[in-house]
Coordinates of N, CA and C in Angstrom, one line a residue:
M8 N 299.8 236.9 45.5 CA 300.0 237.7 46.7 C 299.7 236.7 47.8
L9 N 300.6 236.9 48.7 CA 300.6 236.1 50.0 C 300.3 236.9 51.2
P10 N 299.7 236.3 52.3 CA 299.5 237.1 53.5 C 300.9 237.4 54.1
A11 N 300.9 238.4 55.0 CA 302.2 238.8 55.5 C 303.0 237.8 56.2
H12 N 302.4 236.9 57.0 CA 303.2 235.9 57.7 C 303.8 234.9 56.7
L13 N 303.1 234.5 55.6 CA 303.8 233.7 54.6 C 304.9 234.4 53.8
R14 N 304.7 235.7 53.5 CA 305.8 236.4 52.9 C 307.0 236.5 53.8
A15 N 306.8 236.6 55.1 CA 308.0 236.7 56.0 C 308.6 235.3 56.0
L16 N 307.8 234.3 56.1 CA 308.4 232.9 56.1 C 309.2 232.6 54.8
A17 N 308.7 233.0 53.7 CA 309.4 232.8 52.4 C 310.5 233.8 52.1
G18 N 310.5 234.9 52.9 CA 311.6 235.9 52.8 C 311.3 236.7 51.5
V19 N 310.1 237.0 51.2 CA 309.8 237.8 50.0 C 309.1 239.1 50.5
D20 N 309.2 240.1 49.6 CA 308.5 241.4 49.9 C 307.6 241.7 48.8
G21 N 306.3 241.9 49.0 CA 305.4 242.2 48.0 C 304.9 241.0 47.3
E22 N 304.5 241.2 46.0 CA 304.0 240.1 45.2 C 305.1 239.1 44.8
V23 N 304.7 237.9 44.7 CA 305.6 236.8 44.2 C 305.2 236.5 42.8
L24 N 306.1 236.7 41.9 CA 306.0 236.4 40.4 C 306.4 235.1 40.1
L25 N 305.6 234.3 39.4 CA 305.9 232.9 39.1 C 305.8 232.7 37.6
D26 N 306.6 231.8 37.1 CA 306.4 231.2 35.8 C 305.7 229.9 35.9
V27 N 304.6 229.8 35.2 CA 303.8 228.5 35.3 C 303.8 228.1 33.9
P28 N 304.6 227.2 33.5 CA 304.8 226.7 32.1 C 303.6 226.0 31.5
E29 N 302.8 225.3 32.3 CA 301.7 224.5 31.8 C 300.4 225.3 32.0
R30 N 299.3 224.6 31.8 CA 298.0 225.2 32.0 C 298.0 225.9 33.4
V31 N 297.5 227.1 33.5 CA 297.5 227.9 34.7 C 296.3 227.5 35.5
T32 N 296.5 226.6 36.5 CA 295.4 226.1 37.4 C 295.9 226.4 38.8
L33 N 295.0 226.2 39.8 CA 295.4 226.4 41.1 C 296.5 225.6 41.5
D34 N 296.5 224.2 41.2 CA 297.5 223.3 41.5 C 298.8 223.7 40.9
A35 N 298.8 224.1 39.6 CA 300.0 224.6 38.9 C 300.7 225.8 39.6
V36 N 299.8 226.7 40.0 CA 300.4 227.9 40.6 C 301.0 227.5 42.0
L37 N 300.3 226.7 42.8 CA 300.8 226.3 44.1 C 302.1 225.4 43.9
D38 N 302.1 224.5 42.9 CA 303.3 223.7 42.7 C 304.4 224.7 42.4
A39 N 304.3 225.7 41.5 CA 305.3 226.6 41.2 C 305.8 227.4 42.4
L40 N 304.8 227.8 43.2 CA 305.2 228.6 44.5 C 306.0 227.7 45.4
E41 N 305.6 226.5 45.6 CA 306.3 225.6 46.6 C 307.6 225.2 46.0
A42 N 307.7 225.1 44.7 CA 309.1 224.8 44.1 C 310.1 225.9 44.3
R43 N 309.6 227.1 44.1 CA 310.4 228.3 44.3 C 310.7 228.7 45.7
H44 N 309.7 228.3 46.7 CA 309.9 228.6 48.0 C 309.5 227.3 48.8
P45 N 310.4 226.4 48.9 CA 310.1 225.1 49.6 C 309.6 225.3 51.0
V46 N 310.0 226.4 51.7 CA 309.6 226.5 53.1 C 308.0 226.7 53.2
L47 N 307.4 227.0 52.1 CA 305.9 227.1 52.1 C 305.2 225.8 52.0
R48 N 305.9 224.7 51.7 CA 305.2 223.4 51.5 C 304.5 223.0 52.8
G49 N 303.3 222.8 52.7 CA 302.5 222.4 53.8 C 301.8 223.5 54.6
T50 N 302.1 224.8 54.2 CA 301.5 225.9 54.9 C 300.2 226.3 54.2
I51 N 300.0 226.1 52.9 CA 298.8 226.5 52.2 C 297.9 225.3 51.9
R52 N 298.6 224.2 51.7 CA 297.8 222.9 51.4 C 298.6 221.8 52.1
D53 N 297.8 220.8 52.4 CA 298.3 219.6 53.1 C 299.4 218.9 52.2
H54 N 300.6 218.4 52.9 CA 301.7 217.8 52.2 C 301.2 216.6 51.4
T55 N 300.4 215.7 52.0 CA 300.0 214.5 51.4 C 298.8 214.6 50.4
T56 N 297.8 215.2 50.8 CA 296.5 215.2 50.0 C 296.5 216.4 49.1
K57 N 297.4 217.4 49.3 CA 297.4 218.6 48.4 C 296.1 219.4 48.6
R58 N 295.3 219.1 49.6 CA 294.1 219.9 49.8 C 294.3 221.2 50.5
R59 N 293.6 222.2 50.2 CA 293.7 223.5 50.9 C 293.5 223.4 52.4
R60 N 294.4 224.1 53.1 CA 294.2 224.1 54.5 C 292.9 224.8 54.9
A61 N 292.3 224.4 56.0 CA 291.0 224.9 56.4 C 290.8 226.4 56.4
F62 N 291.8 227.1 56.9 CA 291.7 228.6 57.1 C 292.4 229.4 56.0
V63 N 292.6 228.8 54.9 CA 293.2 229.5 53.7 C 292.1 229.6 52.6
R64 N 292.1 230.8 52.0 CA 291.2 231.1 50.9 C 292.0 231.6 49.7
F65 N 291.4 231.4 48.5 CA 292.0 231.9 47.3 C 291.0 232.8 46.6
Y66 N 291.6 233.9 46.1 CA 290.7 234.9 45.4 C 291.5 235.4 44.1
A67 N 290.7 235.7 43.1 CA 291.2 236.3 41.9 C 290.0 236.9 41.2
C68 N 290.3 238.1 40.6 CA 289.3 238.8 39.8 C 288.0 239.0 40.6
A69 N 288.1 239.3 41.9 CA 287.0 239.6 42.7 C 286.1 238.4 43.0
E70 N 286.7 237.2 42.8 CA 285.9 236.0 43.0 C 286.6 235.1 44.0
D71 N 285.9 234.4 44.8 CA 286.4 233.4 45.8 C 286.6 232.1 45.0
L72 N 287.8 231.6 44.8 CA 288.1 230.4 44.1 C 288.4 229.3 45.1
S73 N 288.2 229.4 46.3 CA 288.6 228.5 47.3 C 288.0 227.1 47.1
H74 N 286.8 227.0 46.6 CA 286.2 225.7 46.4 C 286.1 225.2 45.0
D75 N 286.9 225.9 44.1 CA 287.0 225.4 42.7 C 287.9 224.2 42.7
P76 N 287.7 223.3 41.8 CA 288.6 222.2 41.6 C 290.0 222.6 41.4
P77 N 291.0 221.9 42.0 CA 292.4 222.3 41.9 C 292.9 222.3 40.4
D78 N 292.3 221.6 39.6 CA 292.7 221.5 38.2 C 291.9 222.4 37.2
A79 N 291.0 223.2 37.8 CA 290.2 224.1 37.0 C 291.2 225.3 36.5
P80 N 291.1 225.8 35.3 CA 292.0 226.9 34.9 C 291.6 228.2 35.7
L81 N 292.6 228.9 36.0 CA 292.4 230.2 36.7 C 292.0 231.2 35.6
P82 N 291.4 232.3 36.0 CA 291.0 233.3 35.0 C 292.1 233.8 34.1
E83 N 291.8 234.1 33.0 CA 292.8 234.5 32.0 C 293.6 235.7 32.4
L84 N 293.0 236.6 33.2 CA 293.6 237.8 33.7 C 294.8 237.4 34.7
V85 N 294.6 236.3 35.4 CA 295.6 235.8 36.3 C 296.7 235.2 35.5
A86 N 296.3 234.4 34.5 CA 297.3 233.7 33.7 C 298.3 234.6 32.9
T87 N 297.7 235.8 32.5 CA 298.5 236.8 31.9 C 299.3 237.7 32.8
G88 N 299.0 237.6 34.1 CA 299.7 238.5 35.0 C 299.0 239.8 35.2
T89 N 297.9 240.1 34.6 CA 297.2 241.3 34.7 C 296.6 241.5 36.1
E90 N 296.0 240.4 36.6 CA 295.4 240.4 37.9 C 296.1 239.4 38.8
P91 N 296.2 239.8 40.1 CA 296.9 238.8 41.1 C 296.0 237.7 41.5
F92 N 296.7 236.6 41.9 CA 296.0 235.5 42.6 C 296.3 235.6 44.0
V93 N 295.4 235.7 44.8 CA 295.6 236.2 46.2 C 295.3 235.0 47.2
V94 N 296.2 234.7 48.1 CA 296.1 233.7 49.1 C 295.8 234.5 50.4
V95 N 294.7 234.1 51.0 CA 294.3 234.8 52.3 C 294.2 233.9 53.4
G96 N 294.7 234.2 54.5 CA 294.5 233.4 55.8 C 293.2 233.9 56.4
A97 N 292.2 233.0 56.4 CA 290.9 233.4 56.9 C 290.9 233.6 58.4
M98 N 290.0 234.4 58.8 CA 289.8 234.6 60.3 C 288.7 233.8 60.8
A99 N 288.8 233.3 62.0 CA 287.7 232.6 62.7 C 287.7 233.0 64.1
G100 N 286.5 232.8 64.7 CA 286.4 233.2 66.1 C 284.9 233.4 66.4
G101 N 284.7 233.8 67.6 CA 283.3 234.0 68.1 C 283.1 235.2 68.9

């Protein structure tokens, strides 16, 4: 699941379904997303370093996965499509 502004940019409505043929990790999911929707390259993670953008968070199965290693496997419920992997644009301010 993507935030509304990224769904609009990618031209998708609702959830984005992806085939991730390898081990289902954060990097594998983002690689598949960027391959399917190249306009999203650089919006969620840096082009060069592949590090998560500062105000983007990742959630799955009621857990914040934002600081997990990018090569760590995602929860099995995400890998099977039972639960969504959620990309959230964090809020900041004072």
